[in-house]
Short mmCIF file of C-alpha atoms and ligand atoms in Angstrom, two decimals:
data_model
loop_
_atom_site.label_atom_id
_atom_site.label_comp_id
_atom_site.label_asym_id
_atom_site.label_seq_id
_atom_site.Cartn_x
_atom_site.Cartn_y
_atom_site.Cartn_z
CA UNK A 418 -1.14 -13.78 -21.92
CA UNK A 419 -4.24 -15.11 -20.17
CA UNK A 420 -4.21 -14.38 -16.47
CA UNK A 421 -5.44 -17.40 -14.52
CA UNK A 422 -7.60 -16.83 -11.46
CA UNK A 423 -6.64 -19.50 -8.93
CA UNK A 424 -8.38 -20.56 -5.73
CA UNK A 425 -6.54 -21.16 -2.46
CA UNK A 426 -6.54 -24.98 -2.57
CA UNK A 427 -3.21 -26.74 -1.97
CA UNK A 428 -3.16 -27.78 -5.67
CA UNK A 429 -3.58 -24.18 -6.81
CA UNK A 430 -0.91 -22.94 -4.44
CA UNK A 431 1.46 -25.66 -5.71
CA UNK A 432 0.73 -24.52 -9.28
CA UNK A 433 1.34 -20.88 -8.38
CA UNK A 434 4.61 -21.78 -6.62
CA UNK A 435 5.69 -23.67 -9.72
CA UNK A 436 4.96 -20.62 -11.90
CA UNK A 437 7.07 -18.48 -9.54
CA UNK A 438 9.99 -20.94 -9.63
CA UNK A 439 9.85 -20.79 -13.45
CA UNK A 440 10.16 -16.99 -13.39
CA UNK A 441 6.48 -16.17 -14.02
CA UNK A 442 4.54 -13.51 -12.10
CA UNK A 443 1.78 -14.42 -9.64
CA UNK A 444 -0.34 -11.98 -7.63
CA UNK A 445 -1.34 -13.18 -4.17
CA UNK A 446 -3.15 -11.90 -1.08
CA UNK A 447 -1.24 -10.69 1.93
CA UNK A 448 -2.77 -9.35 5.15
CA UNK A 449 -2.19 -5.79 3.85
CA UNK A 450 -2.86 -5.64 0.08
CA UNK A 451 -2.34 -8.02 -2.87
CA UNK A 452 1.29 -8.39 -3.93
CA UNK A 453 2.66 -8.94 -7.44
CA UNK A 454 5.17 -11.73 -6.86
CA UNK A 455 8.24 -12.77 -8.80
CA UNK A 456 11.32 -14.83 -7.88
CA UNK A 457 13.62 -12.34 -6.10
CA UNK A 458 16.83 -13.99 -7.34
CA UNK A 459 15.68 -14.16 -10.98
CA UNK A 460 16.64 -10.97 -12.83
CA UNK A 461 14.16 -11.63 -15.61
CA UNK A 462 11.26 -12.11 -13.20
CA UNK A 463 12.24 -8.90 -11.43
CA UNK A 464 12.37 -7.00 -14.74
CA UNK A 465 8.94 -8.43 -15.60
CA UNK A 466 7.49 -7.05 -12.33
CA UNK A 467 8.61 -3.52 -13.22
CA UNK A 468 7.27 -3.92 -16.77
CA UNK A 469 3.87 -5.32 -15.70
CA UNK A 470 3.31 -2.47 -13.22
CA UNK A 471 4.81 0.26 -15.37
CA UNK A 472 6.94 1.03 -12.33
CA UNK A 473 10.07 3.17 -12.64
CA UNK A 474 13.24 1.09 -12.15
CA UNK A 475 14.33 3.53 -9.40
CA UNK A 476 11.58 2.31 -7.02
CA UNK A 477 12.85 -0.72 -5.03
CA UNK A 478 10.81 -3.84 -4.24
CA UNK A 479 10.03 -5.59 -0.94
CA UNK A 480 11.36 -9.15 -0.65
CA UNK A 481 8.87 -11.50 1.04
CA UNK A 482 10.11 -14.40 3.16
CA UNK A 483 8.35 -17.44 4.63
CA UNK A 484 9.98 -16.89 8.02
CA UNK A 485 12.33 -14.55 9.89
CA UNK A 486 14.85 -17.41 9.90
CA UNK A 487 15.23 -16.85 6.11
CA UNK A 488 16.61 -13.31 6.59
CA UNK A 489 20.25 -14.43 6.10
CA UNK A 490 19.28 -15.37 2.50
CA UNK A 491 18.93 -11.68 1.65
CA UNK A 492 20.98 -9.76 4.21
CA UNK A 493 24.59 -9.83 5.36
CA UNK A 494 23.90 -8.41 8.82
CA UNK A 495 20.73 -8.19 10.87
CA UNK A 496 20.73 -4.90 12.83
CA UNK A 497 19.76 -5.56 16.49
CA UNK A 498 16.63 -3.39 16.18
CA UNK A 499 15.55 -5.43 13.15
CA UNK A 500 15.93 -8.64 15.16
CA UNK A 501 13.83 -7.17 17.99
CA UNK A 502 11.11 -5.97 15.64
CA UNK A 503 11.04 -9.22 13.67
CA UNK A 504 10.55 -11.10 16.94
CA UNK A 505 7.76 -8.74 17.99
CA UNK A 506 5.83 -8.25 14.71
CA UNK A 507 6.64 -10.99 12.17
CA UNK A 508 4.75 -12.49 10.57
CA UNK A 509 2.94 -9.19 10.08
CA UNK A 510 2.54 -5.86 8.28
CA UNK A 511 6.05 -4.53 8.90
CA UNK A 512 8.82 -4.13 6.31
CA UNK A 513 12.38 -3.77 7.59
CA UNK A 514 15.17 -2.17 5.56
CA UNK A 515 18.43 -4.06 6.21
CA UNK A 516 21.85 -4.37 4.47
CA UNK A 517 21.58 -6.16 1.08
CA UNK A 518 23.22 -9.55 0.55
CA UNK A 519 25.19 -9.62 -2.75
CA UNK A 520 22.94 -12.41 -4.02
CA UNK A 521 19.95 -10.03 -4.10
CA UNK A 522 19.98 -8.48 -7.59
CA UNK A 523 20.51 -4.72 -7.65
CA UNK A 524 17.41 -4.47 -9.82
CA UNK A 525 15.35 -5.52 -6.76
CA UNK A 526 16.80 -2.74 -4.61
CA UNK A 527 17.07 -0.14 -7.40
CA UNK A 528 20.84 -0.06 -6.94
CA UNK A 529 20.78 0.35 -3.17
CA UNK A 530 23.00 -1.55 -0.75
CA UNK A 531 19.94 -2.08 1.44
CA UNK A 532 16.98 -4.40 0.91
CA UNK A 533 13.39 -4.34 2.18
CA UNK A 534 12.28 -7.55 3.93
CA UNK A 535 8.86 -8.67 5.09
CA UNK A 536 7.32 -11.89 6.44
CA UNK A 537 3.60 -11.67 5.64
CA UNK A 538 1.00 -13.06 8.05
CA UNK A 539 -1.65 -14.06 5.48
CA UNK A 540 -1.97 -17.88 5.40
CA UNK A 541 -2.11 -17.97 1.58
CA UNK A 542 1.00 -15.79 1.24
CA UNK A 543 2.75 -17.97 3.80
CA UNK A 544 1.80 -21.23 2.07
CA UNK A 545 2.90 -19.82 -1.28
CA UNK A 546 6.29 -18.70 0.08
CA UNK A 547 6.88 -22.09 1.67
CA UNK A 548 5.88 -23.91 -1.54
CA UNK A 549 7.99 -21.65 -3.75
CA UNK A 550 11.00 -22.25 -1.48
CA UNK A 551 12.48 -18.90 -2.46
CA UNK A 552 12.34 -15.23 -1.49
CA UNK A 553 9.62 -13.51 -3.54
CA UNK A 554 9.88 -9.86 -4.57
CA UNK A 555 6.42 -8.31 -4.48
CA UNK A 556 5.25 -4.74 -4.80
CA UNK A 557 1.55 -4.00 -4.47
CA UNK A 558 -0.26 -5.57 -7.47
CA UNK A 559 -1.50 -2.35 -9.09
CA UNK A 560 -0.36 -0.27 -12.05
CA UNK A 561 2.23 2.24 -10.81
CA UNK A 562 0.67 5.21 -9.01
CA UNK A 563 -2.79 3.65 -8.78
CA UNK A 564 -4.72 2.65 -5.69
CA UNK A 565 -3.39 -0.61 -4.17
CA UNK A 566 -5.55 -3.74 -4.65
CA UNK A 567 -7.39 -5.32 -1.75
CA UNK A 568 -9.26 -7.93 -3.84
CA UNK A 569 -8.39 -10.21 -6.80
CA UNK A 570 -10.85 -8.18 -8.91
CA UNK A 571 -8.83 -5.04 -8.21
CA UNK A 572 -5.67 -6.89 -9.33
CA UNK A 573 -7.32 -8.00 -12.57
CA UNK A 574 -8.69 -4.51 -13.23
CA UNK A 575 -5.09 -3.27 -13.34
CA UNK A 576 -3.05 -6.28 -14.51
CA UNK A 577 -5.26 -8.74 -16.44
CA UNK A 578 -3.27 -10.14 -19.35
CA UNK A 579 0.04 -8.88 -17.93
CA UNK A 580 0.70 -11.60 -15.30
CA UNK A 581 0.42 -15.40 -15.27
CA UNK A 582 -2.00 -15.77 -12.37
CA UNK A 583 -3.72 -14.26 -9.37
CA UNK A 584 -4.65 -16.29 -6.29
CA UNK A 585 -8.08 -15.14 -5.13
CA UNK A 586 -8.00 -15.19 -1.35
CA UNK A 587 -10.85 -12.72 -0.86
CA UNK A 588 -10.54 -9.21 0.56
CA UNK A 589 -7.34 -8.48 2.49
CA UNK A 590 -7.92 -7.91 6.22
CA UNK A 591 -5.75 -4.85 6.93
CA UNK A 592 -6.31 -3.07 3.63
CA UNK A 593 -3.36 -0.64 3.65
CA UNK A 594 0.30 -1.45 3.06
CA UNK A 595 2.92 -2.47 5.57
CA UNK A 596 4.88 -0.01 7.68
CA UNK A 597 8.36 0.52 6.17
CA UNK A 598 11.15 1.12 8.69
CA UNK A 599 14.79 1.76 7.79
CA UNK A 600 16.83 -0.18 10.37
CA UNK A 601 20.17 0.95 8.91
CA UNK A 602 19.89 4.46 10.37
CA UNK A 603 20.21 5.37 14.02
CA UNK A 604 17.63 5.86 15.30
CA UNK A 605 15.63 3.83 12.75
CA UNK A 606 13.57 5.88 10.29
CA UNK A 607 9.88 5.46 9.52
CA UNK A 608 9.71 5.67 5.71
CA UNK A 609 6.04 4.74 5.29
CA UNK A 610 3.38 4.48 8.02
CA UNK A 611 1.29 1.32 7.65
CA UNK A 612 -0.23 -1.68 9.37
CA UNK A 613 2.01 -1.49 12.48
CA UNK A 614 1.64 1.83 14.28
CA UNK A 615 4.49 4.13 15.23
CA UNK A 616 3.38 3.75 18.85
CA UNK A 617 3.78 -0.04 18.61
CA UNK A 618 7.28 0.29 17.13
CA UNK A 619 8.51 2.73 19.77
CA UNK A 620 7.12 0.53 22.52
CA UNK A 621 9.59 -2.15 21.39
CA UNK A 622 12.70 -0.24 20.23
CA UNK A 623 12.37 3.27 21.66
CA UNK A 624 12.77 6.41 19.55
CA UNK A 625 12.05 6.29 15.81
CA UNK A 626 12.77 9.13 13.40
CA UNK A 627 9.78 10.12 11.35
CA UNK A 628 10.70 11.12 7.84
CA UNK A 629 9.14 14.45 6.91
CA UNK A 630 6.95 14.45 3.83
CA UNK A 631 9.31 14.86 0.89
CA UNK A 632 9.29 17.89 -1.34
CA UNK A 633 9.19 17.35 -5.09
CA UNK A 634 12.93 18.01 -5.13
CA UNK A 635 13.58 15.30 -2.59
CA UNK A 636 11.47 12.83 -4.54
CA UNK A 637 14.21 12.92 -7.16
CA UNK A 638 16.49 11.51 -4.45
CA UNK A 639 13.93 8.73 -3.97
CA UNK A 640 14.63 7.80 -0.33
CA UNK A 641 11.47 5.70 -0.65
CA UNK A 642 9.37 6.43 -3.70
CA UNK A 643 6.29 5.14 -1.87
CA UNK A 644 6.60 8.60 -0.37
CA UNK A 645 5.99 10.20 -3.76
CA UNK A 646 3.49 12.94 -3.15
CA UNK A 647 0.79 11.79 -5.53
CA UNK A 648 0.54 8.04 -5.26
CA UNK A 649 -2.20 5.56 -4.42
CA UNK A 650 -4.28 7.75 -6.68
CA UNK A 651 -7.82 7.53 -8.04
CA UNK A 652 -8.59 8.68 -11.61
CA UNK A 653 -10.91 11.53 -10.60
CA UNK A 654 -10.33 14.70 -8.63
CA UNK A 655 -10.15 14.17 -4.85
CA UNK A 656 -10.23 17.10 -2.44
CA UNK A 657 -9.06 16.40 1.09
CA UNK A 658 -10.42 18.75 3.75
CA UNK A 659 -8.30 19.15 6.90
CA UNK A 660 -8.74 21.00 10.20
CA UNK A 661 -10.91 20.90 13.35
CA UNK A 662 -13.68 18.24 12.98
CA UNK A 663 -16.69 20.59 13.03
CA UNK A 664 -15.03 23.02 10.62
CA UNK A 665 -14.15 20.16 8.27
CA UNK A 666 -17.72 18.95 8.03
CA UNK A 667 -19.02 22.48 7.45
CA UNK A 668 -16.42 23.02 4.72
CA UNK A 669 -17.27 19.75 2.99
CA UNK A 670 -20.96 20.72 3.01
CA UNK A 671 -20.07 24.12 1.60
CA UNK A 672 -17.75 22.82 -1.16
CA UNK A 673 -20.04 19.94 -2.09
CA UNK A 674 -23.06 22.23 -2.29
CA UNK A 675 -21.14 24.66 -4.50
CA UNK A 676 -20.03 21.82 -6.78
CA UNK A 677 -23.60 20.47 -6.98
CA UNK A 678 -24.90 23.95 -7.78
CA UNK A 679 -22.36 24.12 -10.61
CA UNK A 680 -23.89 20.94 -12.04
CA UNK A 681 -21.06 18.62 -11.00
CA UNK A 682 -21.46 15.02 -9.95
CA UNK A 683 -20.08 14.89 -6.41
CA UNK A 684 -18.72 11.91 -4.48
CA UNK A 685 -17.82 11.65 -0.80
CA UNK A 686 -15.64 9.09 0.97
CA UNK A 687 -16.31 9.59 4.68
CA UNK A 688 -16.86 8.02 8.10
CA UNK A 689 -20.48 6.95 8.74
CA UNK A 690 -21.24 9.87 11.08
CA UNK A 691 -20.29 12.44 8.43
CA UNK A 692 -22.38 10.72 5.78
CA UNK A 693 -25.37 10.79 8.12
CA UNK A 694 -24.86 14.53 8.65
CA UNK A 695 -24.78 15.14 4.88
CA UNK A 696 -27.62 12.88 3.89
CA UNK A 697 -29.84 15.76 2.70
CA UNK A 698 -27.42 16.35 -0.23
CA UNK A 699 -27.64 14.28 -3.47
CA UNK A 700 -24.14 12.80 -3.20
CA UNK A 701 -22.50 9.63 -4.46
CA UNK A 702 -21.16 8.19 -1.24
CA UNK A 703 -18.90 5.46 0.10
CA UNK A 704 -18.90 4.78 3.83
CA UNK A 705 -15.63 4.03 5.62
CA UNK A 706 -17.29 2.84 8.85
CA UNK A 707 -17.44 4.55 12.23
CA UNK A 708 -14.71 7.17 12.82
CA UNK A 709 -13.95 5.38 16.09
CA UNK A 710 -12.78 2.28 14.16
CA UNK A 711 -9.59 3.09 12.20
CA UNK A 712 -8.96 -0.62 11.53
CA UNK A 713 -12.28 -0.93 9.69
CA UNK A 714 -11.71 2.36 7.86
CA UNK A 715 -8.27 1.10 6.72
CA UNK A 716 -9.71 -2.18 5.54
CA UNK A 717 -12.30 -0.36 3.45
CA UNK A 718 -10.30 2.64 2.23
CA UNK A 719 -8.94 1.42 -1.13
CA UNK A 720 -12.02 -0.56 -2.14
CA UNK A 721 -14.21 2.45 -1.29
CA UNK A 722 -11.91 4.78 -3.22
CA UNK A 723 -12.03 2.51 -6.28
CA UNK A 724 -15.81 2.05 -6.03
CA UNK A 725 -16.41 5.79 -5.78
CA UNK A 726 -13.96 6.51 -8.59
CA UNK A 727 -15.80 4.04 -10.85
CA UNK A 728 -18.99 6.02 -10.43
CA UNK A 729 -17.24 8.78 -12.42
CA UNK A 730 -17.72 11.71 -10.04
CA UNK A 731 -16.44 15.07 -11.26
CA UNK A 732 -15.12 15.76 -7.80
CA UNK A 733 -14.68 13.64 -4.67
CA UNK A 734 -14.28 14.81 -1.09
CA UNK A 735 -12.65 13.13 1.90
CA UNK A 736 -11.65 14.37 5.34
CA UNK A 737 -8.41 14.25 7.26
CA UNK A 738 -8.45 11.75 10.11
CA UNK A 739 -6.96 11.53 13.56
CA UNK A 740 -3.26 10.59 13.55
CA UNK A 741 -3.23 8.14 16.48
CA UNK A 742 -2.38 4.47 15.80
CA UNK A 743 -3.44 3.26 12.34
CA UNK A 744 -4.82 6.73 11.69
CA UNK A 745 -1.33 7.91 10.71
CA UNK A 746 -1.25 5.51 7.74
CA UNK A 747 -4.85 6.30 6.75
CA UNK A 748 -4.10 9.99 6.80
CA UNK A 749 -0.92 9.48 4.80
CA UNK A 750 -2.72 7.51 2.05
CA UNK A 751 -5.56 10.04 1.85
CA UNK A 752 -3.08 12.89 1.53
CA UNK A 753 -1.30 11.13 -1.28
CA UNK A 754 -4.49 10.20 -3.10
CA UNK A 755 -5.68 13.82 -2.94
CA UNK A 756 -5.38 16.19 -5.87
CA UNK A 757 -5.98 19.12 -3.54
CA UNK A 758 -5.57 19.58 0.24
CA UNK A 759 -7.66 22.35 1.84
CA UNK A 760 -7.43 23.72 5.40
CA UNK A 761 -10.90 24.32 6.81
O1 TXA B 1248 2.13 -4.24 2.48
C1 TXA B 1248 3.03 -4.14 1.65
O2 TXA B 1248 4.15 -3.68 1.93
C2 TXA B 1248 2.74 -4.63 0.21
C3 TXA B 1248 2.55 -6.15 0.27
C4 TXA B 1248 2.37 -6.73 -1.11
O3 TXA B 1248 3.61 -6.74 0.94
N1 TXA B 1248 3.81 -4.27 -0.66
C5 TXA B 1248 4.03 -2.99 -1.03
O4 TXA B 1248 5.07 -2.84 -1.93
O5 TXA B 1248 3.38 -2.06 -0.65
P1 TXA B 1248 5.34 -1.50 -2.73
O6 TXA B 1248 6.41 -1.85 -3.70
O7 TXA B 1248 4.09 -0.99 -3.27
O8 TXA B 1248 5.94 -0.53 -1.68
C6 TXA B 1248 7.25 -0.79 -1.17
C7 TXA B 1248 7.81 0.46 -0.54
C8 TXA B 1248 8.08 1.51 -1.59
O9 TXA B 1248 7.74 2.76 -1.03
C9 TXA B 1248 9.59 1.39 -1.78
O10 TXA B 1248 10.16 2.60 -2.23
C10 TXA B 1248 10.04 1.03 -0.37
O11 TXA B 1248 9.05 0.15 0.09
N2 TXA B 1248 11.34 0.34 -0.39
C11 TXA B 1248 11.62 -0.88 -0.89
N3 TXA B 1248 12.93 -1.17 -0.76
C12 TXA B 1248 13.51 -0.10 -0.16
C13 TXA B 1248 14.85 0.21 0.26
N4 TXA B 1248 15.86 -0.62 0.07
N5 TXA B 1248 15.03 1.42 0.85
C14 TXA B 1248 14.01 2.29 1.06
N6 TXA B 1248 12.72 2.04 0.69
C15 TXA B 1248 12.49 0.86 0.09
MG1 MG B 1249 2.64 0.15 -4.06
#
């Protein structure tokens, strides 16, 4: 199959919507990352999504809607907290887990009686959903376990020849995935930190349970496989250094120097300030932006990780970041991309 790269003109979006209605797969930009879309009510399209990604059938998909008013298409009951959050944050980077309507195939929800719903804020995603006139199931448009795509080039690097088309809408503005909140538990449970911060959620609905990081045993239960420990992963070794800021920088210098002395090619993925402090070392580096700007660091994270990975370093280093606001999601993705976590 030849994967078509489409622009964002109305004609291209109409073509993409037509492909979706016919059961084909189309990748498209959202405000978080690129999604791999297929008609949510078409079992064959859903099966094709899992096949194209190499995703285990036990990992459920998010259903994307043009508007919150479409929720009754996929759910039998809207929990009051879900209604409050939809009013506050949709369209936007928030996915709400609600009871599944029988018309949503069980293959979408991996057999669950709940379904994940999201109304994306990206204009291209919105136009596509309106034109398709149907709920669109869309996981991130990467091969399973890889780093999520924030550009059409990233999508093609993983899925060229496996999907009908990708709409190239440029780099995605938020850069990390949506927050996933289970609204069927009381209090609601944060399953994946993302583009809407925990602080923003609690300001609207009060207390939220934060799901502890799963153990390998629990992963078999698959409460949300996006929580799988090693996920969002680069191809090369990534060591994440945690602890007090000054100690972290000293430890990175120490480990990087030791690796260099051993003849290894060393990469670092760090805030600007840290890179400046390490500039005497011969490192392959990718800058995330100033540490004071988590939104910019989020936007750059996956592209920087891919770019560094492509330079074939024997070992990469990153640092743990502050957990406030978007930092929680950044920290979560770094921990899951890491092959090794070290306390400085
Ligand atoms: O920002 C995003 O959410 C992107 C864009 C494309 O919308 N999508 C995305 O999809 O990240 P995906 O499939 O990569 O991640 C969806 C996450 C997974 O961790 C999945 O396990 C969880 O949502 N999920 C989906 N349905 C669920 C359900 N019924 N119960 C619990 N977790 C669910
Ligand atoms: Mg994903």
